[in-house]
């Protein structure tokens, strides 16, 4: 407690102020925990133990158990299941407001039978926030109600009916997260649906498509402003069916989420995964197994979202990030129809400096419906080795050859790509080292782009003053 080091007067104030001692971290050592408990009085206590703490869960809880009635929040992270959760097994922690248990079980297998907390009795009525990661805790005996947040990840033996019961009894829930729950199944029949969660603001569902569709139909969420979904792209059920009718009460919410978009952010990554951020919706898609990313399936998903937003999406543009991936020109052409690509980020992974085919493709005329790839492209972000900007120079030289700014408003505008407005090289936080002749390289790019603004590490370059 640093305040106590100022002088003896300050030390005396700190020692007799219980609230200064209520946050107890295992990382501070067991002796500090013992000392803090003598000074907290009847004040609320917040407990934290992290993955890398030397103290074990058993050792930590053995020390702090004597003040279990004062526990306000308990957050425990561990890679080996403790022999006991101390006071959490009892009904004595009647002041508990937040509980977070995270078990990184690796290759070990969780016990098949759920752990029993609170003596098998209902959870404290004060409990508002529950987070379980990998820890097999049965929900039914706790009879959870009036929660504000519920986050469950890789929790075995969880039943859908138990989750629905918690949601029915927690109408003011603000945050819901359900991820990788292998034991979940769509119930054969459910009554009392949809469940109104009037205050729910954030929802995360990393589940199978049938489970996601069931939950979206089962919940009525008029205040939802952030929805994150993750599922397989190219499984037995097409991902484009995710939002297909009927979705009853969720359809208006989806339209509202999408209507918040100012642009559509698409990220394609080396891990064969992709994400779409479309207003308040974040959709994470993984291609199962080895092989090429399923671009056509991805396009079908994007088209299904565009149908839901209707005419309000006609002016939206795509900001496309290619992170260590190298799509072919044919694959990239899925983005050559509305919504069109307006910004492109090229990011080379640290283990290779290969520049994706997209740069060459920008300078290669293609067939209808547009003569060029990404004809509405206005901004390029280059987060790769500057020594390979020669590929970009050649592409710009071909793409804008005999193209004048006045052509941008001609009737045959489709035959000429828009001129770039900005090219941004190496963001401030990039660790890529620039070559000694980087200024001359960027001067050439500026010329070939017909005067696009050029940024280097987020600073606008003035070619009239910084270069001879």
Coordinates of C-alpha atoms in Angstrom, one line a residue:
X1 CA 0.0 0.0 0.0
X2 CA 2.1 2.9 -1.3
X3 CA 0.1 5.7 0.5
X4 CA 1.3 4.2 3.8
X5 CA 4.9 4.8 2.8
X6 CA 4.5 8.6 2.6
X7 CA 4.8 9.1 6.4
X8 CA 3.6 7.7 9.7
X9 CA 0.6 9.9 9.7
X10 CA -0.5 8.6 6.3
X11 CA 0.3 5.0 7.3
X12 CA -2.0 5.4 10.3
X13 CA -4.8 6.6 8.1
X14 CA -4.3 3.8 5.6
X15 CA -4.2 1.1 8.4
X16 CA -7.5 2.2 9.9
X17 CA -9.4 2.6 6.6
X18 CA -10.9 -0.8 5.6
X19 CA -11.8 0.2 2.0
X20 CA -8.1 0.6 1.3
X21 CA -7.5 -3.2 1.9
X22 CA -10.6 -4.7 0.3
X23 CA -9.0 -5.6 -3.1
X24 CA -6.8 -8.7 -2.3
X25 CA -4.7 -10.2 -5.1
X26 CA -2.9 -13.5 -4.8
X27 CA 0.1 -12.0 -6.6
X28 CA 0.8 -9.8 -3.5
X29 CA 1.5 -12.9 -1.5
X30 CA -0.3 -14.8 1.3
X31 CA 1.2 -12.7 4.0
X32 CA -0.3 -9.6 2.5
X33 CA -3.6 -11.3 2.2
X34 CA -3.5 -12.2 5.9
X35 CA -2.6 -8.7 6.8
X36 CA -5.3 -7.2 4.6
X37 CA -8.0 -9.4 6.2
X38 CA -7.1 -8.0 9.7
X39 CA -7.8 -4.5 8.4
X40 CA -11.0 -4.9 6.2
X41 CA -13.4 -5.2 9.1
X42 CA -16.8 -5.9 7.7
X43 CA -16.1 -4.0 4.4
X44 CA -16.6 -5.8 1.0
X45 CA -13.7 -7.9 -0.2
X46 CA -12.7 -8.4 -3.9
X47 CA -10.5 -11.4 -4.6
X48 CA -8.3 -12.1 -7.6
X49 CA -6.0 -14.9 -8.6
X50 CA -4.4 -15.0 -12.1
X51 CA -3.0 -17.8 -14.3
X52 CA 0.6 -16.8 -13.6
X53 CA 0.4 -16.3 -9.8
X54 CA 2.7 -18.6 -7.8
X55 CA 0.0 -19.1 -5.1
X56 CA -2.5 -21.9 -5.9
X57 CA -6.2 -21.5 -5.6
X58 CA -6.3 -23.9 -2.6
X59 CA -3.6 -21.9 -0.7
X60 CA -5.3 -18.6 -1.5
X61 CA -8.8 -19.6 -0.5
X62 CA -7.6 -21.2 2.6
X63 CA -6.3 -17.9 3.8
X64 CA -9.3 -15.7 2.8
X65 CA -12.0 -18.2 3.8
X66 CA -12.4 -16.6 7.3
X67 CA -14.0 -13.5 5.7
X68 CA -16.3 -15.4 3.3
X69 CA -19.3 -13.5 4.4
X70 CA -17.7 -10.3 3.1
X71 CA -16.8 -11.5 -0.3
X72 CA -18.2 -9.2 -2.9
X73 CA -16.3 -10.5 -6.0
X74 CA -14.2 -13.6 -6.7
X75 CA -12.2 -13.9 -9.9
X76 CA -10.0 -17.1 -10.2
X77 CA -7.9 -18.2 -13.1
X78 CA -6.2 -21.6 -13.0
X79 CA -4.8 -24.4 -15.2
X80 CA -5.3 -27.2 -12.6
X81 CA -8.7 -27.8 -11.0
X82 CA -8.4 -27.0 -7.2
X83 CA -9.4 -29.6 -4.7
X84 CA -11.9 -27.2 -3.3
X85 CA -13.4 -23.8 -4.0
X86 CA -13.5 -23.0 -0.3
X87 CA -16.3 -20.7 0.7
X88 CA -17.9 -20.9 -2.7
X89 CA -19.1 -24.4 -1.8
X90 CA -21.0 -22.9 1.2
X91 CA -24.0 -20.6 1.5
X92 CA -22.0 -18.3 3.7
X93 CA -20.9 -16.0 0.8
X94 CA -24.3 -14.3 0.9
X95 CA -22.8 -10.9 -0.2
X96 CA -21.3 -12.2 -3.5
X97 CA -22.1 -9.9 -6.4
X98 CA -19.6 -11.2 -9.0
X99 CA -18.2 -14.6 -9.7
X100 CA -15.7 -15.5 -12.4
X101 CA -14.0 -18.9 -12.7
X102 CA -11.7 -19.7 -15.6
X103 CA -10.1 -23.1 -16.1
X104 CA -7.6 -23.5 -18.9
X105 CA -7.8 -27.3 -18.9
X106 CA -5.6 -27.8 -22.0
X107 CA -5.6 -31.5 -22.9
X108 CA -7.1 -32.7 -19.7
X109 CA -10.8 -33.5 -19.5
X110 CA -13.3 -31.8 -17.2
X111 CA -15.1 -34.0 -14.7
X112 CA -18.3 -35.3 -16.1
X113 CA -20.4 -34.4 -13.0
X114 CA -20.9 -30.7 -12.4
X115 CA -19.4 -29.1 -9.3
X116 CA -21.8 -28.0 -6.6
X117 CA -21.6 -24.4 -5.3
X118 CA -23.4 -22.8 -2.4
X119 CA -24.2 -26.1 -0.6
X120 CA -26.5 -26.9 -3.6
X121 CA -28.8 -24.1 -2.5
X122 CA -29.8 -21.2 -4.7
X123 CA -27.0 -18.7 -5.4
X124 CA -27.0 -15.5 -3.3
X125 CA -29.6 -13.1 -4.4
X126 CA -26.9 -10.4 -4.6
X127 CA -25.1 -12.3 -7.5
X128 CA -25.4 -10.1 -10.6
X129 CA -22.5 -11.2 -12.8
X130 CA -21.5 -14.8 -13.5
X131 CA -18.6 -15.9 -15.8
X132 CA -17.6 -19.6 -16.2
X133 CA -14.9 -20.7 -18.6
X134 CA -14.3 -24.5 -18.7
X135 CA -15.5 -25.0 -15.1
X136 CA -18.3 -27.6 -14.9
X137 CA -20.8 -25.9 -12.7
X138 CA -24.4 -26.9 -12.8
X139 CA -26.8 -23.9 -13.4
X140 CA -30.0 -25.5 -12.3
X141 CA -29.3 -25.9 -8.6
X142 CA -28.2 -22.2 -8.3
X143 CA -31.6 -20.9 -9.5
X144 CA -30.0 -17.8 -10.9
X145 CA -32.2 -14.8 -11.2
X146 CA -31.8 -11.0 -11.7
X147 CA -28.4 -11.4 -13.4
X148 CA -26.9 -8.5 -15.2
X149 CA -24.3 -10.5 -17.1
X150 CA -24.0 -14.2 -18.0
X151 CA -20.9 -15.5 -19.8
X152 CA -20.4 -19.2 -20.4
X153 CA -17.5 -20.6 -22.5
X154 CA -16.6 -24.3 -22.9
X155 CA -18.6 -25.3 -19.9
X156 CA -19.5 -29.0 -20.1
X157 CA -22.9 -30.4 -19.2
X158 CA -24.9 -27.2 -19.8
X159 CA -28.5 -27.7 -20.9
X160 CA -30.5 -25.3 -23.0
X161 CA -33.5 -25.4 -20.7
X162 CA -31.3 -24.3 -17.8
X163 CA -30.0 -21.3 -19.8
X164 CA -33.5 -20.3 -20.9
X165 CA -34.7 -20.5 -17.2
X166 CA -31.9 -18.1 -16.2
X167 CA -32.8 -15.7 -19.0
X168 CA -36.5 -15.8 -18.1
X169 CA -35.6 -14.9 -14.5
X170 CA -33.1 -12.2 -15.5
X171 CA -35.2 -9.7 -17.5
X172 CA -32.7 -6.9 -17.0
X173 CA -29.7 -8.8 -18.3
X174 CA -27.2 -6.5 -20.0
X175 CA -24.6 -8.9 -21.3
X176 CA -25.0 -12.5 -22.6
X177 CA -22.1 -14.6 -24.0
X178 CA -22.4 -18.3 -24.9
X179 CA -19.3 -19.8 -26.6
X180 CA -18.3 -23.4 -27.5
X181 CA -20.9 -25.2 -25.4
X182 CA -20.7 -28.7 -26.9
X183 CA -23.4 -30.1 -24.8
X184 CA -26.1 -27.7 -26.0
X185 CA -28.9 -28.9 -28.2
X186 CA -32.0 -27.2 -29.6
X187 CA -34.8 -28.4 -27.3
X188 CA -37.6 -30.5 -28.9
X189 CA -40.1 -28.1 -27.4
X190 CA -40.0 -24.9 -25.4
X191 CA -42.8 -22.9 -23.9
X192 CA -42.8 -19.2 -23.0
X193 CA -40.9 -18.0 -26.1
X194 CA -39.8 -15.4 -27.0
X195 CA -38.2 -14.2 -23.8
X196 CA -38.1 -10.5 -23.5
X197 CA -34.7 -9.1 -22.5
X198 CA -35.5 -5.5 -22.6
X199 CA -32.1 -4.2 -21.5
X200 CA -29.8 -6.6 -23.3
X201 CA -27.1 -4.5 -25.0
X202 CA -24.3 -7.0 -25.9
X203 CA -24.7 -10.6 -27.0
X204 CA -22.0 -13.1 -28.2
X205 CA -22.9 -16.5 -29.6
X206 CA -20.1 -18.8 -30.8
X207 CA -22.3 -21.8 -31.5
X208 CA -23.6 -24.0 -34.3
X209 CA -25.9 -22.4 -36.9
X210 CA -29.0 -24.2 -35.6
X211 CA -28.3 -23.1 -32.0
X212 CA -27.7 -19.5 -33.0
X213 CA -30.9 -19.5 -35.1
X214 CA -32.9 -20.9 -32.1
X215 CA -31.6 -18.4 -29.7
X216 CA -32.1 -15.4 -32.0
X217 CA -35.7 -16.6 -32.4
X218 CA -36.1 -17.3 -28.7
X219 CA -35.1 -13.9 -27.5
X220 CA -36.6 -10.5 -28.0
X221 CA -33.9 -7.8 -27.6
X222 CA -35.1 -4.3 -28.5
X223 CA -32.1 -2.6 -27.0
X224 CA -29.4 -4.8 -28.5
X225 CA -26.6 -2.7 -30.1
X226 CA -23.8 -5.2 -30.4
X227 CA -24.2 -8.8 -31.6
X228 CA -21.2 -11.1 -32.3
X229 CA -21.8 -14.4 -33.9
X230 CA -19.2 -17.1 -34.8
X231 CA -19.8 -20.3 -36.8
X232 CA -18.4 -22.4 -39.6
X233 CA -18.4 -21.3 -43.2
X234 CA -19.1 -24.1 -45.5
X235 CA -20.6 -26.7 -43.1
X236 CA -23.6 -28.9 -43.9
X237 CA -25.9 -25.9 -43.3
X238 CA -25.0 -22.9 -45.5
X239 CA -24.0 -19.9 -43.4
X240 CA -26.1 -17.7 -45.6
X241 CA -29.1 -19.4 -43.9
X242 CA -28.2 -17.9 -40.6
X243 CA -30.6 -15.0 -41.0
X244 CA -33.1 -16.7 -43.3
X245 CA -36.8 -16.6 -42.4
X246 CA -38.4 -17.3 -40.1
X247 CA -36.6 -15.4 -37.3
X248 CA -39.8 -13.8 -35.9
X249 CA -38.9 -11.2 -33.3
X250 CA -35.2 -10.9 -34.3
X251 CA -35.7 -9.5 -37.8
X252 CA -36.4 -5.9 -36.7
X253 CA -33.4 -6.0 -34.4
X254 CA -31.1 -7.3 -37.2
X255 CA -32.2 -4.4 -39.4
X256 CA -31.5 -1.9 -36.7
X257 CA -28.1 -3.4 -36.0
X258 CA -27.2 -3.2 -39.7
X259 CA -28.5 0.3 -40.1
X260 CA -25.9 1.7 -37.8
X261 CA -23.2 0.9 -40.4
X262 CA -21.2 3.7 -42.0
X263 CA -19.1 1.1 -43.9
X264 CA -18.6 -2.7 -43.9
X265 CA -15.4 -3.9 -42.4
X266 CA -14.2 -7.3 -43.8
X267 CA -11.0 -9.0 -42.6
X268 CA -9.6 -12.1 -44.3
X269 CA -6.9 -13.8 -42.3
X270 CA -4.2 -16.5 -42.9
X271 CA -5.9 -18.9 -40.5
X272 CA -8.7 -19.4 -43.1
X273 CA -11.0 -17.3 -41.0
X274 CA -12.8 -14.1 -41.9
X275 CA -15.0 -11.5 -40.1
X276 CA -17.6 -9.0 -41.2
X277 CA -18.4 -6.0 -39.1
X278 CA -21.6 -4.5 -40.3
X279 CA -22.9 -1.8 -38.0
X280 CA -23.6 -3.5 -34.6
X281 CA -23.2 -7.0 -36.1
X282 CA -19.8 -8.8 -36.0
X283 CA -19.9 -12.1 -37.9
X284 CA -16.8 -14.4 -37.5
X285 CA -16.6 -17.2 -40.1
X286 CA -14.1 -20.1 -40.1
X287 CA -13.5 -22.4 -43.0
X288 CA -13.3 -26.0 -41.7
X289 CA -10.3 -28.1 -42.5
X290 CA -7.4 -27.4 -44.9
X291 CA -7.7 -25.9 -48.4
X292 CA -8.8 -22.6 -49.9
X293 CA -11.1 -20.2 -48.1
X294 CA -14.7 -20.5 -49.4
X295 CA -15.0 -17.2 -51.1
X296 CA -18.3 -17.9 -52.8
X297 CA -20.0 -19.0 -49.6
X298 CA -18.6 -15.8 -48.0
X299 CA -20.2 -13.7 -50.7
X300 CA -23.5 -15.4 -50.1
X301 CA -23.4 -14.4 -46.5
X302 CA -22.6 -10.8 -47.4
X303 CA -25.5 -10.8 -49.9
X304 CA -27.9 -12.1 -47.3
X305 CA -27.0 -9.2 -45.0
X306 CA -27.4 -6.7 -47.8
X307 CA -30.9 -8.0 -48.5
X308 CA -31.9 -7.4 -44.9
X309 CA -30.8 -3.7 -44.9
X310 CA -32.4 -3.1 -48.3
X311 CA -32.1 0.4 -49.9
X312 CA -30.4 1.8 -46.8
X313 CA -27.3 -0.2 -47.8
X314 CA -26.9 1.1 -51.4
X315 CA -24.3 3.7 -50.5
X316 CA -22.2 1.5 -48.2
X317 CA -18.7 0.7 -49.1
X318 CA -16.3 -2.1 -48.0
X319 CA -13.1 -1.7 -46.1
X320 CA -11.2 -4.9 -46.9
X321 CA -8.2 -6.1 -44.8
X322 CA -6.0 -8.9 -46.2
X323 CA -3.9 -10.2 -43.3
X324 CA -1.3 -12.6 -44.6
X325 CA -3.6 -14.0 -47.2
X326 CA -3.2 -14.2 -51.0
X327 CA -6.5 -14.6 -52.8
X328 CA -6.5 -15.1 -56.6
X329 CA -7.9 -12.4 -58.9
X330 CA -10.9 -14.6 -59.5
X331 CA -11.5 -14.9 -55.7
X332 CA -11.2 -11.1 -55.2
X333 CA -13.8 -10.4 -57.8
X334 CA -16.5 -11.4 -55.4
X335 CA -16.0 -7.9 -54.1
X336 CA -16.4 -6.3 -57.5
X337 CA -20.1 -5.7 -57.1
X338 CA -22.1 -3.8 -54.6
X339 CA -21.1 -3.1 -51.9
X340 CA -17.8 -2.0 -53.5
X341 CA -14.4 -1.9 -51.9
X342 CA -13.4 1.6 -51.0
X343 CA -10.4 0.9 -48.7
X344 CA -7.8 -1.9 -48.9
X345 CA -5.3 -2.9 -46.3
X346 CA -2.4 -5.2 -47.2
X347 CA -0.7 -6.6 -44.1
X348 CA 2.2 -9.0 -44.5
X349 CA 2.7 -11.4 -41.6
X350 CA 5.9 -11.2 -39.7
X351 CA 7.1 -14.6 -41.0
X352 CA 7.0 -13.6 -44.6
X353 CA 7.2 -10.6 -46.8
X354 CA 5.3 -11.9 -49.8
X355 CA 3.0 -9.2 -51.3
X356 CA -0.4 -10.6 -52.1
X357 CA -1.7 -11.0 -55.6
X358 CA -4.2 -8.2 -55.0
X359 CA -1.5 -5.6 -55.8
X360 CA -0.7 -7.0 -59.2
X361 CA -4.4 -7.5 -59.8
X362 CA -5.1 -3.8 -59.2
X363 CA -3.0 -3.1 -62.4
X364 CA -4.5 -5.8 -64.5
X365 CA -7.7 -5.1 -66.6
X366 CA -10.4 -7.7 -66.1
X367 CA -13.7 -8.6 -67.8
X368 CA -17.2 -7.2 -67.1
X369 CA -19.0 -5.9 -65.1
X370 CA -16.1 -3.5 -64.4
X371 CA -12.9 -3.1 -66.3
X372 CA -10.7 -3.0 -63.2
X373 CA -10.6 -4.7 -59.8
X374 CA -12.1 -2.5 -57.1
X375 CA -13.0 0.4 -59.4
X376 CA -14.2 2.5 -56.4
X377 CA -11.0 2.1 -54.4
X378 CA -9.9 5.4 -52.8
X379 CA -7.5 4.4 -50.0
X380 CA -4.7 1.8 -49.7
X381 CA -3.0 0.9 -46.4
X382 CA 0.4 -0.7 -47.0
X383 CA 1.6 -2.6 -43.9
X384 CA 4.4 -4.6 -45.6
X385 CA 8.0 -4.3 -46.7
X386 CA 8.6 -1.1 -48.5
X387 CA 11.3 -2.7 -50.6
X388 CA 8.5 -4.5 -52.4
X389 CA 6.5 -1.3 -53.3
X390 CA 7.8 -1.9 -56.9
X391 CA 4.7 -4.2 -57.4
X392 CA 2.5 -1.3 -56.4
X393 CA 4.3 1.2 -58.6
X394 CA 3.8 -1.1 -61.6
X395 CA 0.1 -1.6 -60.8
X396 CA -0.5 2.2 -60.4
X397 CA 1.3 2.9 -63.6
X398 CA -1.0 0.7 -65.6
X399 CA -4.2 1.4 -63.6
X400 CA -4.0 5.2 -64.1
X401 CA -2.3 5.4 -67.5
X402 CA -4.2 8.0 -69.6
X403 CA -6.7 8.5 -66.8
X404 CA -7.5 12.1 -66.1
X405 CA -9.5 13.4 -63.1
X406 CA -12.2 14.8 -65.4
X407 CA -13.0 11.2 -66.5
X408 CA -14.3 10.5 -63.1
X409 CA -17.6 12.2 -63.9
X410 CA -18.0 11.0 -67.4
X411 CA -20.9 8.8 -68.5
X412 CA -18.5 5.9 -69.0
X413 CA -17.0 6.2 -65.5
X414 CA -17.3 2.4 -65.0
X415 CA -14.5 1.9 -67.5
X416 CA -12.1 4.0 -65.4
X417 CA -11.1 3.4 -61.8
X418 CA -11.5 6.2 -59.4
X419 CA -8.3 8.0 -58.6
X420 CA -6.8 7.2 -55.2
X421 CA -7.3 9.8 -52.4
X422 CA -4.8 8.3 -49.9
X423 CA -2.0 5.8 -49.7
X424 CA -0.8 5.0 -46.1
X425 CA 2.5 3.3 -45.6
X426 CA 3.4 1.6 -42.3
X427 CA 1.3 2.6 -39.3
X428 CA 2.9 4.1 -36.2
X429 CA 2.9 0.8 -34.4
X430 CA 4.4 -1.2 -37.3
X431 CA 7.7 -2.9 -36.5
X432 CA 8.7 -3.1 -40.2
X433 CA 12.0 -1.2 -40.9
X434 CA 11.9 1.1 -43.9
X435 CA 14.7 1.1 -46.5
X436 CA 17.1 4.0 -46.7
X437 CA 15.6 5.2 -50.0
X438 CA 12.0 5.2 -48.7
X439 CA 11.4 8.9 -49.5
X440 CA 12.3 8.4 -53.1
X441 CA 10.1 5.3 -53.3
X442 CA 7.1 7.2 -51.9
X443 CA 7.7 10.1 -54.2
X444 CA 7.4 7.8 -57.2
X445 CA 4.2 6.3 -55.7
X446 CA 2.8 9.9 -55.2
X447 CA 3.5 10.7 -58.9
X448 CA 2.1 7.4 -60.3
X449 CA -1.1 7.8 -58.2
X450 CA -1.8 11.1 -59.9
X451 CA -1.4 13.1 -56.6
X452 CA -2.9 10.9 -53.9
X453 CA -2.1 12.1 -50.4
X454 CA 0.8 9.9 -49.1
X455 CA 1.1 9.1 -45.4
X456 CA 4.1 7.5 -43.7
X457 CA 3.7 6.2 -40.2
X458 CA 0.4 8.2 -40.0
X459 CA 2.0 11.5 -40.9
X460 CA 1.1 13.3 -44.2
X461 CA 4.1 13.8 -46.4
X462 CA 4.7 17.1 -48.2
X463 CA 6.8 16.4 -51.2
X464 CA 7.5 20.0 -51.8
X465 CA 9.3 20.5 -48.5
X466 CA 10.8 17.2 -47.3
X467 CA 12.4 16.1 -50.5
X468 CA 14.8 17.7 -52.9

